[in-house]
Each structure stands twice: as structure tokens, then as C-alpha cells.
Short mmCIF file of C-alpha atoms in Angstrom, two decimals:
data_model
loop_
_atom_site.label_atom_id
_atom_site.label_comp_id
_atom_site.label_asym_id
_atom_site.label_seq_id
_atom_site.Cartn_x
_atom_site.Cartn_y
_atom_site.Cartn_z
CA UNK A 1 -0.34 -8.11 17.90
CA UNK A 2 -3.82 -7.55 16.50
CA UNK A 3 -4.10 -7.11 13.24
CA UNK A 4 -5.27 -3.14 12.86
CA UNK A 5 -8.58 -3.11 11.89
CA UNK A 6 -7.30 -5.75 9.39
CA UNK A 7 -6.33 -3.64 7.12
CA UNK A 8 -3.47 -5.27 5.82
CA UNK A 9 -2.35 -8.57 3.74
CA UNK A 10 1.36 -9.01 3.35
CA UNK A 11 2.63 -7.97 0.40
CA UNK A 12 4.40 -9.31 -2.88
CA UNK A 13 4.94 -8.65 -6.46
CA UNK A 14 8.17 -9.51 -8.48
CA UNK A 15 8.26 -6.39 -10.86
CA UNK A 16 9.87 -8.32 -13.75
CA UNK A 17 10.27 -5.23 -16.40
CA UNK A 18 12.40 -4.28 -19.17
CA UNK A 19 11.98 -0.79 -20.65
CA UNK A 20 9.40 1.70 -20.57
CA UNK A 21 8.28 5.18 -20.44
CA UNK A 22 7.30 6.61 -16.32
CA UNK A 23 4.50 8.09 -15.90
CA UNK A 24 3.98 11.10 -13.54
CA UNK A 25 3.61 10.88 -10.09
CA UNK A 26 -0.36 11.13 -9.76
CA UNK A 27 -1.46 13.76 -7.21
CA UNK A 28 -2.56 13.24 -4.02
CA UNK A 29 -5.97 12.32 -3.14
CA UNK A 30 -6.49 14.34 -0.01
CA UNK A 31 -5.45 17.70 1.03
CA UNK A 32 -5.58 19.50 4.49
CA UNK A 33 -8.36 21.42 5.39
CA UNK A 34 -10.79 22.64 8.36
CA UNK A 35 -11.44 19.23 9.96
CA UNK A 36 -8.01 17.74 9.78
CA UNK A 37 -6.48 21.43 10.84
CA UNK A 38 -8.71 20.76 13.97
CA UNK A 39 -6.48 17.68 14.80
CA UNK A 40 -4.33 17.73 17.63
CA UNK A 41 -1.00 15.90 17.70
CA UNK A 42 1.69 15.73 19.99
CA UNK A 43 5.02 13.01 20.62
CA UNK A 44 8.17 12.00 18.85
CA UNK A 45 7.79 10.34 15.38
CA UNK A 46 7.07 6.50 16.01
CA UNK A 47 6.08 6.82 19.31
CA UNK A 48 2.68 6.25 20.02
CA UNK A 49 0.79 9.45 20.14
CA UNK A 50 -1.52 11.95 22.19
CA UNK A 51 -4.44 12.88 20.22
CA UNK A 52 -7.19 15.22 20.97
CA UNK A 53 -9.79 17.06 18.73
CA UNK A 54 -12.92 18.61 19.22
CA UNK A 55 -16.20 16.78 18.32
CA UNK A 56 -18.00 15.70 16.66
CA UNK A 57 -15.22 15.68 13.55
CA UNK A 58 -17.82 16.32 10.68
CA UNK A 59 -15.72 16.03 6.96
CA UNK A 60 -17.63 16.69 3.77
CA UNK A 61 -14.46 15.06 2.13
CA UNK A 62 -11.12 13.49 3.17
CA UNK A 63 -8.52 15.72 4.61
CA UNK A 64 -4.94 15.44 5.44
CA UNK A 65 -2.83 17.40 7.88
CA UNK A 66 1.42 16.70 7.78
CA UNK A 67 2.32 17.09 11.53
CA UNK A 68 6.15 15.79 10.72
CA UNK A 69 7.02 16.49 6.89
CA UNK A 70 8.65 12.90 5.67
CA UNK A 71 11.15 12.56 2.35
CA UNK A 72 10.57 11.25 -1.30
CA UNK A 73 7.88 11.18 -3.24
CA UNK A 74 4.37 10.32 -2.04
CA UNK A 75 3.09 7.18 -1.42
CA UNK A 76 0.92 5.99 -4.39
CA UNK A 77 -1.68 2.72 -5.62
CA UNK A 78 -0.05 -0.45 -5.31
CA UNK A 79 3.07 0.87 -2.81
CA UNK A 80 3.67 -1.17 0.70
CA UNK A 81 4.86 1.06 3.26
CA UNK A 82 5.58 0.12 7.26
CA UNK A 83 2.98 2.05 9.23
CA UNK A 84 1.87 3.40 13.11
CA UNK A 85 -2.01 4.06 13.10
CA UNK A 86 -4.08 5.65 16.23
CA UNK A 87 -7.82 5.44 14.46
CA UNK A 88 -10.82 7.30 16.51
CA UNK A 89 -13.98 7.54 15.84
CA UNK A 90 -14.74 10.85 15.39
CA UNK A 91 -18.18 11.56 16.54
CA UNK A 92 -17.38 10.15 19.83
CA UNK A 93 -13.93 10.94 20.26
CA UNK A 94 -13.50 7.04 21.33
CA UNK A 95 -10.35 5.29 20.66
CA UNK A 96 -10.96 2.33 18.38
CA UNK A 97 -7.16 1.16 18.16
CA UNK A 98 -4.08 1.85 18.26
CA UNK A 99 -0.84 -0.63 16.91
CA UNK A 100 2.58 0.08 15.53
CA UNK A 101 4.45 2.42 17.53
CA UNK A 102 7.34 2.22 19.78
CA UNK A 103 8.40 -1.50 20.46
CA UNK A 104 6.04 -2.83 18.45
CA UNK A 105 6.18 -4.22 14.75
CA UNK A 106 5.03 -2.09 12.40
CA UNK A 107 1.88 -2.35 10.33
CA UNK A 108 2.67 -3.33 6.57
CA UNK A 109 0.19 -1.36 4.36
CA UNK A 110 -0.50 -1.83 1.00
CA UNK A 111 -2.12 0.83 -1.21
CA UNK A 112 -4.82 -0.73 -2.83
CA UNK A 113 -8.50 -0.86 -4.58
CA UNK A 114 -9.52 -3.46 -1.22
CA UNK A 115 -9.25 -0.66 1.57
CA UNK A 116 -11.64 1.78 3.23
CA UNK A 117 -11.53 4.82 0.14
CA UNK A 118 -10.63 7.43 3.29
CA UNK A 119 -7.81 5.58 4.57
CA UNK A 120 -6.23 5.34 0.67
CA UNK A 121 -6.81 8.60 0.47
CA UNK A 122 -5.18 9.57 3.09
CA UNK A 123 -2.34 7.39 2.72
CA UNK A 124 -1.58 9.06 -0.22
CA UNK A 125 -0.89 12.55 0.92
CA UNK A 126 2.21 11.08 3.02
CA UNK A 127 5.86 9.36 2.82
CA UNK A 128 8.20 7.44 4.60
CA UNK A 129 9.16 9.89 7.86
CA UNK A 130 6.09 11.47 7.67
CA UNK A 131 2.90 12.17 10.46
CA UNK A 132 -0.04 12.79 9.55
CA UNK A 133 -4.14 13.11 10.57
CA UNK A 134 -6.40 12.04 8.19
CA UNK A 135 -10.40 12.67 8.56
CA UNK A 136 -12.55 10.40 6.83
CA UNK A 137 -16.77 10.78 6.28
CA UNK A 138 -18.83 7.91 6.54
CA UNK A 139 -19.02 7.27 2.35
CA UNK A 140 -15.02 6.95 2.13
CA UNK A 141 -15.06 5.07 5.74
CA UNK A 142 -17.88 2.34 6.23
CA UNK A 143 -20.52 3.81 4.90
CA UNK A 144 -24.40 3.93 5.97
CA UNK A 145 -24.12 0.34 7.40
CA UNK A 146 -21.63 1.34 10.07
CA UNK A 147 -19.58 -0.93 11.59
CA UNK A 148 -20.80 -2.00 15.10
CA UNK A 149 -17.82 -4.05 16.06
CA UNK A 150 -16.03 -1.63 16.28
CA UNK A 151 -18.40 1.07 17.30
CA UNK A 152 -19.00 2.96 14.60
CA UNK A 153 -22.60 4.25 13.03
CA UNK A 154 -23.42 4.88 9.60
CA UNK A 155 -22.97 8.86 10.59
CA UNK A 156 -19.47 8.47 12.18
CA UNK A 157 -16.75 10.27 10.55
CA UNK A 158 -12.85 8.35 11.80
CA UNK A 159 -9.96 10.40 12.50
CA UNK A 160 -6.62 8.39 11.87
CA UNK A 161 -3.12 9.54 12.94
CA UNK A 162 -0.67 7.49 10.34
CA UNK A 163 3.33 7.51 11.04
CA UNK A 164 4.77 6.48 8.20
CA UNK A 165 8.08 4.40 9.22
CA UNK A 166 9.14 2.86 5.74
CA UNK A 167 8.63 3.18 2.15
CA UNK A 168 8.97 0.36 -0.65
CA UNK A 169 9.79 1.20 -4.11
CA UNK A 170 6.62 0.41 -5.72
CA UNK A 171 8.72 -0.80 -9.17
CA UNK A 172 12.25 -1.81 -10.38
CA UNK A 173 14.30 0.80 -10.77
CA UNK A 174 17.65 -0.64 -11.84
CA UNK A 175 19.48 -0.78 -14.28
CA UNK A 176 18.07 -2.54 -18.17
CA UNK A 177 20.39 -5.51 -19.21
CA UNK A 178 20.71 -7.18 -22.17
CA UNK A 179 18.28 -10.77 -22.50
CA UNK A 180 19.06 -13.70 -24.41
CA UNK A 181 17.33 -14.45 -27.62
CA UNK A 182 14.70 -17.19 -26.85
CA UNK A 183 13.71 -15.32 -24.12
CA UNK A 184 10.03 -13.83 -22.98
CA UNK A 185 10.16 -10.19 -24.17
CA UNK A 186 8.96 -7.76 -20.78
CA UNK A 187 8.26 -4.29 -21.29
CA UNK A 188 6.80 -1.96 -18.62
CA UNK A 189 2.81 0.16 -19.55
CA UNK A 190 3.40 3.51 -18.15
CA UNK A 191 2.26 2.53 -14.20
CA UNK A 192 4.73 0.04 -14.23
CA UNK A 193 3.21 -3.05 -14.98
CA UNK A 194 4.89 -6.03 -17.12
CA UNK A 195 4.10 -7.14 -20.31
CA UNK A 196 5.20 -10.19 -20.91
CA UNK A 197 5.36 -12.11 -24.68
CA UNK A 198 6.47 -15.27 -25.10
CA UNK A 199 8.78 -16.60 -28.25
CA UNK A 200 6.51 -19.12 -30.22
CA UNK A 201 8.61 -22.46 -29.77
CA UNK A 202 8.25 -24.82 -26.82
CA UNK A 203 10.04 -23.42 -23.33
CA UNK A 204 12.85 -23.98 -21.46
CA UNK A 205 13.39 -27.55 -20.30
CA UNK A 206 14.49 -26.82 -16.72
CA UNK A 207 14.12 -23.50 -14.95
CA UNK A 208 16.04 -20.84 -16.24
CA UNK A 209 16.51 -17.02 -14.41
CA UNK A 210 17.65 -14.08 -16.69
CA UNK A 211 18.45 -10.32 -14.96
CA UNK A 212 15.97 -7.83 -16.87
CA UNK A 213 17.18 -5.21 -14.18
CA UNK A 214 20.36 -4.97 -12.15
CA UNK A 215 19.71 -3.21 -9.13
CA UNK A 216 21.50 -1.52 -6.62
CA UNK A 217 22.49 -1.68 -2.66
CA UNK A 218 23.13 -5.25 -0.15
CA UNK A 219 22.43 -8.49 -2.17
CA UNK A 220 19.53 -10.53 -0.72
CA UNK A 221 20.94 -13.68 1.08
CA UNK A 222 19.35 -16.66 3.25
CA UNK A 223 16.96 -15.72 6.15
CA UNK A 224 16.56 -12.66 4.56
CA UNK A 225 13.02 -11.01 4.32
CA UNK A 226 11.92 -9.43 1.07
CA UNK A 227 8.94 -7.01 -0.55
CA UNK A 228 8.35 -7.88 -4.22
CA UNK A 229 5.44 -7.67 -7.15
CA UNK A 230 5.03 -10.52 -9.38
CA UNK A 231 3.87 -10.87 -12.77
CA UNK A 232 3.31 -14.25 -13.87
CA UNK A 233 2.16 -16.45 -17.36
CA UNK A 234 1.69 -19.58 -18.55
CA UNK A 235 3.74 -20.77 -21.23
CA UNK A 236 2.25 -22.92 -23.01
CA UNK A 237 -2.02 -21.46 -22.33
CA UNK A 238 -0.52 -17.67 -24.17
CA UNK A 239 -4.09 -16.83 -25.84
CA UNK A 240 -4.40 -15.84 -29.64
CA UNK A 241 -2.88 -11.87 -30.12
CA UNK A 242 -2.11 -9.39 -32.52
CA UNK A 243 1.67 -9.81 -31.66
CA UNK A 244 3.45 -9.67 -34.58
CA UNK A 245 4.72 -12.94 -35.68
CA UNK A 246 6.85 -15.60 -34.08
CA UNK A 247 5.67 -14.93 -31.06
CA UNK A 248 2.60 -14.30 -28.86
CA UNK A 249 1.52 -12.47 -25.56
CA UNK A 250 0.72 -14.14 -22.88
CA UNK A 251 -2.13 -13.89 -20.25
CA UNK A 252 -0.59 -12.71 -17.07
CA UNK A 253 -1.44 -13.24 -13.82
CA UNK A 254 -0.51 -10.55 -11.32
CA UNK A 255 -0.23 -10.71 -7.39
CA UNK A 256 0.08 -7.38 -4.84
CA UNK A 257 -1.00 -7.47 -1.49
CA UNK A 258 -4.33 -5.82 -0.64
CA UNK A 259 -5.76 -3.95 2.17
CA UNK A 260 -8.71 -5.21 3.35
CA UNK A 261 -11.92 -3.72 4.76
CA UNK A 262 -11.63 -4.95 8.78
CA UNK A 263 -13.39 -7.89 10.14
CA UNK A 264 -15.17 -7.64 13.38
CA UNK A 265 -12.78 -6.31 16.20
CA UNK A 266 -13.86 -4.97 19.57
CA UNK A 267 -13.37 -1.62 20.17
CA UNK A 268 -11.09 -0.04 22.91
CA UNK A 269 -13.75 2.50 24.63
CA UNK A 270 -11.17 4.96 25.44
CA UNK A 271 -11.36 8.82 24.64
CA UNK A 272 -8.55 10.16 23.33
CA UNK A 273 -6.81 12.98 25.82
CA UNK A 274 -3.98 14.11 26.42
#
């Protein structure tokens, strides 16, 4: 399977969290508009869509029209999903790529700062089970340089249809658990990022594991594939801090997947017609 526009990477992150306040759900970064409402999409959810639109599509901003309503909350930055996506040149109508539908494996995507802004904005108005039509102006796409390998000039818009087949939790939502003395303290920022404070004493001599939040559902077994967010610190290299005496705040190393700008890939030169 071709990597679609090289948008996506494998997501990883271990949500080591204990407590904290939750932030309100952010508003979608795109809404329906005159341009996105022009995109006609037919077919069943999960199957490759039939897409028609008049050319050129010239949106002033990124717009997102819901074709099939999903369930749950909209995706947010840092959240991973599995999607099918169909991408077209909005100026010429040429198909660029259609992937992740039917018998093909869905594509893992992670909303983040390294993706094309228009795609991230479009995904922010989706939820699990939704199909949306997104139109992206050049400034939210490939900018003035365009992408010659994809047949996209600096003046070309993009038309994208997403099927969000599955959305993963952006943060741990289990029941907080009491922890042993001598373990690092973990608290959450409003956006769910964990902060870690290590005790001012020598680390454990062997690997120790402490349950901070107890989840629900099936237990992970050998051979299962999981999606995690993680934050790690070096116990012995914690910088100076204004934390209370007897503890020190460690500099975290966080990781998560990123949606990256595409590398060169030859586009299919097929018009999107029924």
C-alpha cells in the first residue's frame, strides 16, 4: 500500500497520568462553506467514494462539510485515528490518491503541527464514523511552491474526502489509583500532558511499575497492537527547579506520531467522475 501523501506516521505515546483538570473541547478549525458544499460524494461509508465537483474549486479558507454524521467528540490535536482518504486537485479535478477504503487497511493519522494545515483543520471537524468533504486553499496546502511531483501548482486547492473509521482516545481516562511512597509524582496539565516530579533520592535498582489510572475493557495480550502516548524522564538528570524541597521536577521527553508533509509520489491522472 502506498503511503497516502506520506501524511502519517505510527503513533506512540504512554499516558502516564494521575490527576488534573480537563480542558473544554476545542472548537473545530473548519466549518461548512460554499466551496465544500459543492463537493458531491456518493457511496457507502468505508467504500471508495464517488466524488464530483465543478472546477476550479477556489475556497478562501479551509472548509469542511459533513456527508455522514459520526459518533462521539470531534478529533483534537494529538489524537490518532484510522481513516480512508481520497485526495484531488481542486483546480483541475485530477485524482491524486485514494487509499484506505474497502479491503485496504485504513491509514493511521495523527493530528499535529507537522501536517498540512488544511488537513489538520479538516480532521478537527470529524469524529469516529463520519465522512466529510474538505476543501483546502493553497495557503493551507502546499503553499506558493506547490508540489510538482503531485501535479499541484502554487495556485491549486485540494479536495479531500475522509472516512474516519476509528478514533483513539487522546488521553488516559481510567480511574486514578493510589501510588507507593518513593515513586515519581505525576499530574496532568489541562491539555492532558503529564508533568513528572521525581523524589530527591536514588532511583530503584530494578524496573518498577506503578498503575496510575486503571482502565476498562479487555486486557492487552501478547501479540496485540496498541496505540500509546508516553512521556519519559531521566531520573538522575533532573534540572534545578522551584518545586518544593525534597523533590525535583524532571525534564520530560515526550513522543507522539506526526502527520508529515508528503514526499514525492506520482499522482494518478484520473478525473473524479461517477
